[in-house]
mmCIF file of C-alpha atoms in Angstrom:
data_model
loop_
_atom_site.group_PDB
_atom_site.id
_atom_site.type_symbol
_atom_site.label_atom_id
_atom_site.label_comp_id
_atom_site.label_asym_id
_atom_site.label_seq_id
_atom_site.Cartn_x
_atom_site.Cartn_y
_atom_site.Cartn_z
ATOM 1 C CA UNK I 1 -74.868 -51.772 74.475
ATOM 2 C CA UNK I 2 -77.359 -49.447 76.055
ATOM 3 C CA UNK I 3 -80.191 -51.212 74.390
ATOM 4 C CA UNK I 4 -78.821 -54.672 75.677
ATOM 5 C CA UNK I 5 -78.735 -53.263 79.166
ATOM 6 C CA UNK I 6 -82.191 -51.717 78.954
ATOM 7 C CA UNK I 7 -83.684 -55.117 77.712
ATOM 8 C CA UNK I 8 -82.419 -57.000 80.540
ATOM 9 C CA UNK I 9 -83.289 -54.350 83.235
ATOM 10 C CA UNK I 10 -86.940 -54.411 81.684
ATOM 11 C CA UNK I 11 -86.989 -58.095 82.088
ATOM 12 C CA UNK I 12 -85.915 -57.855 85.771
ATOM 13 C CA UNK I 13 -88.322 -55.113 86.793
ATOM 14 C CA UNK I 14 -91.378 -55.892 84.803
ATOM 15 C CA UNK I 15 -92.701 -59.062 86.324
ATOM 16 C CA UNK I 16 -93.975 -57.904 89.699
ATOM 17 C CA UNK I 17 -97.251 -57.603 91.625
ATOM 18 C CA UNK I 18 -99.010 -54.318 92.317
ATOM 19 C CA UNK I 19 -97.332 -51.967 95.009
ATOM 20 C CA UNK I 20 -94.344 -54.301 95.063
ATOM 21 C CA UNK I 21 -90.861 -52.846 95.533
ATOM 22 C CA UNK I 22 -88.994 -52.185 92.173
ATOM 23 C CA UNK I 23 -85.425 -53.479 91.794
ATOM 24 C CA UNK I 24 -83.029 -50.646 92.647
ATOM 25 C CA UNK I 25 -80.108 -51.274 90.104
ATOM 26 C CA UNK I 26 -76.611 -50.448 91.378
ATOM 27 C CA UNK I 27 -74.157 -51.917 88.880
ATOM 28 C CA UNK I 28 -74.388 -53.991 85.828
ATOM 29 C CA UNK I 29 -71.336 -56.296 84.877
ATOM 30 C CA UNK I 30 -71.208 -58.229 81.469
ATOM 31 C CA UNK I 31 -70.877 -61.987 81.520
ATOM 32 C CA UNK I 32 -68.839 -63.353 78.813
ATOM 33 C CA UNK I 33 -67.669 -66.752 77.713
ATOM 34 C CA UNK I 34 -64.499 -66.903 75.426
ATOM 35 C CA UNK I 35 -65.125 -63.177 74.865
ATOM 36 C CA UNK I 36 -68.673 -63.588 73.711
ATOM 37 C CA UNK I 37 -71.378 -61.766 75.723
ATOM 38 C CA UNK I 38 -73.814 -64.442 77.246
ATOM 39 C CA UNK I 39 -75.557 -62.316 79.851
ATOM 40 C CA UNK I 40 -75.538 -59.780 82.610
ATOM 41 C CA UNK I 41 -74.582 -59.828 86.314
ATOM 42 C CA UNK I 42 -76.876 -57.123 87.933
ATOM 43 C CA UNK I 43 -76.067 -56.021 91.393
ATOM 44 C CA UNK I 44 -78.711 -54.070 93.107
ATOM 45 C CA UNK I 45 -78.321 -50.710 95.010
ATOM 46 C CA UNK I 46 -76.999 -51.569 98.390
ATOM 47 C CA UNK I 47 -79.173 -51.160 101.770
ATOM 48 C CA UNK I 48 -78.244 -51.226 105.237
ATOM 49 C CA UNK I 49 -79.529 -53.259 108.257
ATOM 50 C CA UNK I 50 -78.798 -53.636 112.023
ATOM 51 C CA UNK I 51 -78.177 -57.401 112.613
ATOM 52 C CA UNK I 52 -80.553 -58.317 109.872
ATOM 53 C CA UNK I 53 -83.360 -55.979 111.004
ATOM 54 C CA UNK I 54 -84.353 -52.225 110.689
ATOM 55 C CA UNK I 55 -83.176 -52.300 106.911
ATOM 56 C CA UNK I 56 -83.189 -49.117 104.917
ATOM 57 C CA UNK I 57 -81.398 -47.673 101.819
ATOM 58 C CA UNK I 58 -80.223 -44.988 104.082
ATOM 59 C CA UNK I 59 -77.616 -46.167 106.796
ATOM 60 C CA UNK I 60 -78.865 -45.462 110.344
ATOM 61 C CA UNK I 61 -76.562 -44.893 113.265
ATOM 62 C CA UNK I 62 -77.190 -48.558 114.542
ATOM 63 C CA UNK I 63 -76.519 -50.237 111.270
ATOM 64 C CA UNK I 64 -73.914 -53.145 111.292
ATOM 65 C CA UNK I 65 -74.236 -54.462 107.741
ATOM 66 C CA UNK I 66 -75.250 -54.136 104.205
ATOM 67 C CA UNK I 67 -77.583 -56.049 101.777
ATOM 68 C CA UNK I 68 -77.599 -56.832 98.061
ATOM 69 C CA UNK I 69 -79.620 -58.734 95.587
ATOM 70 C CA UNK I 70 -77.528 -60.067 92.710
ATOM 71 C CA UNK I 71 -79.039 -61.326 89.594
ATOM 72 C CA UNK I 72 -77.510 -63.307 86.596
ATOM 73 C CA UNK I 73 -79.578 -62.991 83.386
ATOM 74 C CA UNK I 74 -78.461 -64.760 80.218
ATOM 75 C CA UNK I 75 -79.000 -63.560 76.921
ATOM 76 C CA UNK I 76 -79.904 -65.498 73.626
ATOM 77 C CA UNK I 77 -76.252 -66.720 73.191
ATOM 78 C CA UNK I 78 -76.225 -67.922 76.806
ATOM 79 C CA UNK I 79 -79.714 -69.577 76.680
ATOM 80 C CA UNK I 80 -79.733 -73.093 78.072
ATOM 81 C CA UNK I 81 -81.924 -74.071 75.094
ATOM 82 C CA UNK I 82 -81.050 -72.913 71.578
ATOM 83 C CA UNK I 83 -77.664 -71.527 70.758
ATOM 84 C CA UNK I 84 -75.994 -72.088 74.295
ATOM 85 C CA UNK I 85 -72.551 -71.305 73.026
ATOM 86 C CA UNK I 86 -70.939 -72.138 76.557
ATOM 87 C CA UNK I 87 -72.814 -75.491 76.509
ATOM 88 C CA UNK I 88 -74.156 -74.946 80.114
ATOM 89 C CA UNK I 89 -76.626 -77.110 81.785
ATOM 90 C CA UNK I 90 -77.417 -74.490 84.394
ATOM 91 C CA UNK I 91 -76.035 -71.171 85.928
ATOM 92 C CA UNK I 92 -74.862 -70.980 89.398
ATOM 93 C CA UNK I 93 -73.330 -68.366 91.614
ATOM 94 C CA UNK I 94 -70.126 -68.730 93.838
ATOM 95 C CA UNK I 95 -69.068 -66.207 96.344
ATOM 96 C CA UNK I 96 -65.851 -65.959 98.388
ATOM 97 C CA UNK I 97 -65.641 -63.744 101.658
ATOM 98 C CA UNK I 98 -62.446 -61.935 103.134
ATOM 99 C CA UNK I 99 -62.701 -60.355 106.570
ATOM 100 C CA UNK I 100 -60.391 -59.017 109.192
ATOM 101 C CA UNK I 101 -62.855 -59.596 112.081
ATOM 102 C CA UNK I 102 -62.943 -62.163 114.831
ATOM 103 C CA UNK I 103 -64.348 -65.562 113.494
ATOM 104 C CA UNK I 104 -66.585 -68.211 114.505
ATOM 105 C CA UNK I 105 -65.128 -71.717 115.222
ATOM 106 C CA UNK I 106 -64.075 -73.151 111.955
ATOM 107 C CA UNK I 107 -63.999 -70.096 109.839
ATOM 108 C CA UNK I 108 -61.161 -68.507 107.973
ATOM 109 C CA UNK I 109 -60.445 -65.038 107.012
ATOM 110 C CA UNK I 110 -60.561 -66.002 103.504
ATOM 111 C CA UNK I 111 -63.082 -68.701 102.536
ATOM 112 C CA UNK I 112 -65.881 -69.718 100.182
ATOM 113 C CA UNK I 113 -68.951 -67.908 101.477
ATOM 114 C CA UNK I 114 -71.296 -70.940 102.520
ATOM 115 C CA UNK I 115 -72.068 -72.549 105.714
ATOM 116 C CA UNK I 116 -69.607 -75.053 107.068
ATOM 117 C CA UNK I 117 -71.781 -78.262 106.278
ATOM 118 C CA UNK I 118 -72.234 -77.448 102.608
ATOM 119 C CA UNK I 119 -70.977 -80.084 100.223
ATOM 120 C CA UNK I 120 -70.708 -77.849 97.190
ATOM 121 C CA UNK I 121 -69.602 -74.070 96.983
ATOM 122 C CA UNK I 122 -72.747 -72.579 95.382
ATOM 123 C CA UNK I 123 -74.438 -69.780 97.099
ATOM 124 C CA UNK I 124 -77.709 -70.488 95.346
ATOM 125 C CA UNK I 125 -78.619 -73.433 97.677
ATOM 126 C CA UNK I 126 -81.019 -73.813 100.702
ATOM 127 C CA UNK I 127 -80.986 -72.441 103.386
ATOM 128 C CA UNK I 128 -79.173 -69.421 101.782
ATOM 129 C CA UNK I 129 -81.683 -66.955 100.073
ATOM 130 C CA UNK I 130 -81.786 -67.338 96.325
ATOM 131 C CA UNK I 131 -84.212 -67.756 93.414
ATOM 132 C CA UNK I 132 -84.535 -69.018 89.780
ATOM 133 C CA UNK I 133 -86.490 -67.717 86.958
ATOM 134 C CA UNK I 134 -89.650 -65.868 87.880
ATOM 135 C CA UNK I 135 -89.500 -65.866 91.669
ATOM 136 C CA UNK I 136 -90.650 -64.152 94.768
ATOM 137 C CA UNK I 137 -88.028 -62.654 96.923
ATOM 138 C CA UNK I 138 -87.181 -64.423 100.089
ATOM 139 C CA UNK I 139 -89.874 -64.766 102.795
ATOM 140 C CA UNK I 140 -87.782 -62.906 105.400
ATOM 141 C CA UNK I 141 -88.118 -59.240 104.857
ATOM 142 C CA UNK I 142 -86.734 -58.056 108.206
ATOM 143 C CA UNK I 143 -83.505 -57.473 106.558
ATOM 144 C CA UNK I 144 -84.880 -56.088 103.361
ATOM 145 C CA UNK I 145 -85.717 -52.516 102.387
ATOM 146 C CA UNK I 146 -89.215 -53.687 101.272
ATOM 147 C CA UNK I 147 -92.246 -55.461 102.634
ATOM 148 C CA UNK I 148 -93.828 -58.598 101.505
ATOM 149 C CA UNK I 149 -92.405 -60.664 98.494
ATOM 150 C CA UNK I 150 -91.976 -58.881 95.269
ATOM 151 C CA UNK I 151 -91.515 -60.765 92.223
ATOM 152 C CA UNK I 152 -88.155 -60.818 90.281
ATOM 153 C CA UNK I 153 -87.300 -62.356 86.973
ATOM 154 C CA UNK I 154 -83.736 -63.668 86.262
ATOM 155 C CA UNK I 155 -81.922 -66.785 85.524
ATOM 156 C CA UNK I 156 -80.490 -67.165 88.990
ATOM 157 C CA UNK I 157 -80.498 -64.685 91.923
ATOM 158 C CA UNK I 158 -78.854 -64.369 95.551
ATOM 159 C CA UNK I 159 -79.974 -62.200 98.322
ATOM 160 C CA UNK I 160 -77.123 -61.581 100.760
ATOM 161 C CA UNK I 161 -77.334 -59.565 103.978
ATOM 162 C CA UNK I 162 -73.816 -59.827 105.826
ATOM 163 C CA UNK I 163 -73.187 -57.973 109.102
ATOM 164 C CA UNK I 164 -70.422 -57.731 111.690
ATOM 165 C CA UNK I 165 -71.703 -56.668 115.258
ATOM 166 C CA UNK I 166 -69.321 -54.727 117.313
ATOM 167 C CA UNK I 167 -68.421 -57.692 119.520
ATOM 168 C CA UNK I 168 -66.642 -59.328 116.603
ATOM 169 C CA UNK I 169 -64.587 -56.203 115.785
ATOM 170 C CA UNK I 170 -60.915 -55.970 116.826
ATOM 171 C CA UNK I 171 -60.234 -53.131 119.017
ATOM 172 C CA UNK I 172 -58.345 -50.423 117.149
ATOM 173 C CA UNK I 173 -58.925 -51.574 113.698
ATOM 174 C CA UNK I 174 -61.621 -50.802 111.040
ATOM 175 C CA UNK I 175 -64.080 -53.517 110.211
ATOM 176 C CA UNK I 176 -63.377 -54.760 106.603
ATOM 177 C CA UNK I 177 -65.584 -57.341 104.841
ATOM 178 C CA UNK I 178 -65.095 -57.927 101.076
ATOM 179 C CA UNK I 179 -66.735 -60.253 98.660
ATOM 180 C CA UNK I 180 -66.056 -61.623 95.103
ATOM 181 C CA UNK I 181 -69.274 -62.930 93.550
ATOM 182 C CA UNK I 182 -68.828 -64.966 90.331
ATOM 183 C CA UNK I 183 -71.189 -66.543 87.825
ATOM 184 C CA UNK I 184 -70.633 -70.202 86.927
ATOM 185 C CA UNK I 185 -71.467 -72.284 83.780
ATOM 186 C CA UNK I 186 -72.349 -75.793 85.405
ATOM 187 C CA UNK I 187 -72.174 -78.667 83.137
ATOM 188 C CA UNK I 188 -73.233 -82.278 84.020
ATOM 189 C CA UNK I 189 -70.864 -84.063 81.873
ATOM 190 C CA UNK I 190 -67.987 -81.787 81.377
ATOM 191 C CA UNK I 191 -66.050 -79.340 83.493
ATOM 192 C CA UNK I 192 -67.508 -76.131 84.800
ATOM 193 C CA UNK I 193 -66.308 -72.669 83.860
ATOM 194 C CA UNK I 194 -66.231 -69.778 86.252
ATOM 195 C CA UNK I 195 -67.396 -66.766 84.241
ATOM 196 C CA UNK I 196 -67.449 -63.159 85.043
ATOM 197 C CA UNK I 197 -67.405 -61.620 88.603
ATOM 198 C CA UNK I 198 -68.071 -58.604 90.665
ATOM 199 C CA UNK I 199 -66.143 -57.379 93.826
ATOM 200 C CA UNK I 200 -68.064 -55.661 96.549
ATOM 201 C CA UNK I 201 -68.072 -55.031 100.309
ATOM 202 C CA UNK I 202 -68.218 -52.620 103.208
ATOM 203 C CA UNK I 203 -65.954 -51.090 105.966
ATOM 204 C CA UNK I 204 -67.010 -49.825 109.450
ATOM 205 C CA UNK I 205 -64.582 -47.213 110.675
ATOM 206 C CA UNK I 206 -63.343 -47.653 114.228
ATOM 207 C CA UNK I 207 -64.388 -44.659 116.250
ATOM 208 C CA UNK I 208 -63.008 -45.759 119.743
ATOM 209 C CA UNK I 209 -64.385 -44.896 123.165
ATOM 210 C CA UNK I 210 -68.094 -45.735 123.725
ATOM 211 C CA UNK I 211 -68.848 -45.350 120.171
ATOM 212 C CA UNK I 212 -67.016 -48.387 118.905
ATOM 213 C CA UNK I 213 -67.567 -48.597 115.123
ATOM 214 C CA UNK I 214 -69.359 -46.264 112.834
ATOM 215 C CA UNK I 215 -72.101 -47.554 110.415
ATOM 216 C CA UNK I 216 -71.056 -49.399 107.318
ATOM 217 C CA UNK I 217 -69.604 -47.554 104.245
ATOM 218 C CA UNK I 218 -70.277 -49.424 101.170
ATOM 219 C CA UNK I 219 -67.184 -49.739 98.947
ATOM 220 C CA UNK I 220 -69.048 -50.176 95.615
ATOM 221 C CA UNK I 221 -69.000 -52.895 92.899
ATOM 222 C CA UNK I 222 -66.114 -53.594 90.677
ATOM 223 C CA UNK I 223 -66.719 -55.614 87.418
ATOM 224 C CA UNK I 224 -64.269 -58.425 86.575
ATOM 225 C CA UNK I 225 -64.185 -60.241 83.253
ATOM 226 C CA UNK I 226 -62.802 -63.282 84.977
ATOM 227 C CA UNK I 227 -62.112 -64.491 88.592
ATOM 228 C CA UNK I 228 -59.119 -63.037 90.522
ATOM 229 C CA UNK I 229 -56.243 -65.275 91.420
ATOM 230 C CA UNK I 230 -57.396 -64.912 94.986
ATOM 231 C CA UNK I 231 -60.730 -66.412 94.077
ATOM 232 C CA UNK I 232 -59.006 -69.291 92.180
ATOM 233 C CA UNK I 233 -56.653 -70.010 95.159
ATOM 234 C CA UNK I 234 -59.527 -70.079 97.486
ATOM 235 C CA UNK I 235 -61.483 -72.594 95.606
ATOM 236 C CA UNK I 236 -58.389 -74.558 94.816
ATOM 237 C CA UNK I 237 -57.089 -74.644 98.618
ATOM 238 C CA UNK I 238 -60.502 -75.301 100.209
ATOM 239 C CA UNK I 239 -60.441 -78.026 102.689
ATOM 240 C CA UNK I 240 -64.095 -77.781 103.417
ATOM 241 C CA UNK I 241 -65.342 -78.187 99.934
ATOM 242 C CA UNK I 242 -63.802 -80.343 97.269
ATOM 243 C CA UNK I 243 -64.724 -78.520 94.015
ATOM 244 C CA UNK I 244 -61.627 -77.288 92.155
ATOM 245 C CA UNK I 245 -61.256 -80.550 90.234
ATOM 246 C CA UNK I 246 -64.549 -79.928 88.582
ATOM 247 C CA UNK I 247 -63.414 -76.489 87.221
ATOM 248 C CA UNK I 248 -61.834 -75.694 83.865
ATOM 249 C CA UNK I 249 -59.900 -72.431 84.718
ATOM 250 C CA UNK I 250 -58.757 -72.090 80.882
#
């Protein structure tokens, strides 16, 4: 298993230009299909930012959110060409978000984490920040702890930088934002399968008075071999995006 992990971390970090920021790995979750390992879901070390600026791996007093890069890397059994035991045409990423904060019009406390106008649930779609194969990190580096566009190598990757400003906190309550990020085997002529997942998020403690809320506290990443019932229910009950018909949950 250690050799397996090392191989994929090497693939992630080895393709990059001179002086580029290395991938800071935080957590590695195995991706399986019918109990067969077909890849890894790699969560970076978290960083902190203030309204998508002033990013740093160390939380500053004015920080309001966190950032993660999440990479799915398939192994030989999960290759789209060759063995491909899951018969995937491509790999995608779906993420749900749960929050106790004030919401924008049309948002729900628990929902698929994509803009309201999206027709499908996948996070790896424009204008959300993502990449496929050997790719450069997103052009916007204001909310990243590096400068420029380092090169990454993974099957599919997303770059997420959520935050909640004090004006959206509820007086007297800690701000709590949680995500469940799942890998998806997408098939053109068969139902899709949601594969392994990772839970992560952050909290901002309510301090009261003029202070408002403290800087974010990252809650870590918890690996899951399959999506939670909450994840399934969120996709099944979504009125914004009709996708549940196309999933084989078995």
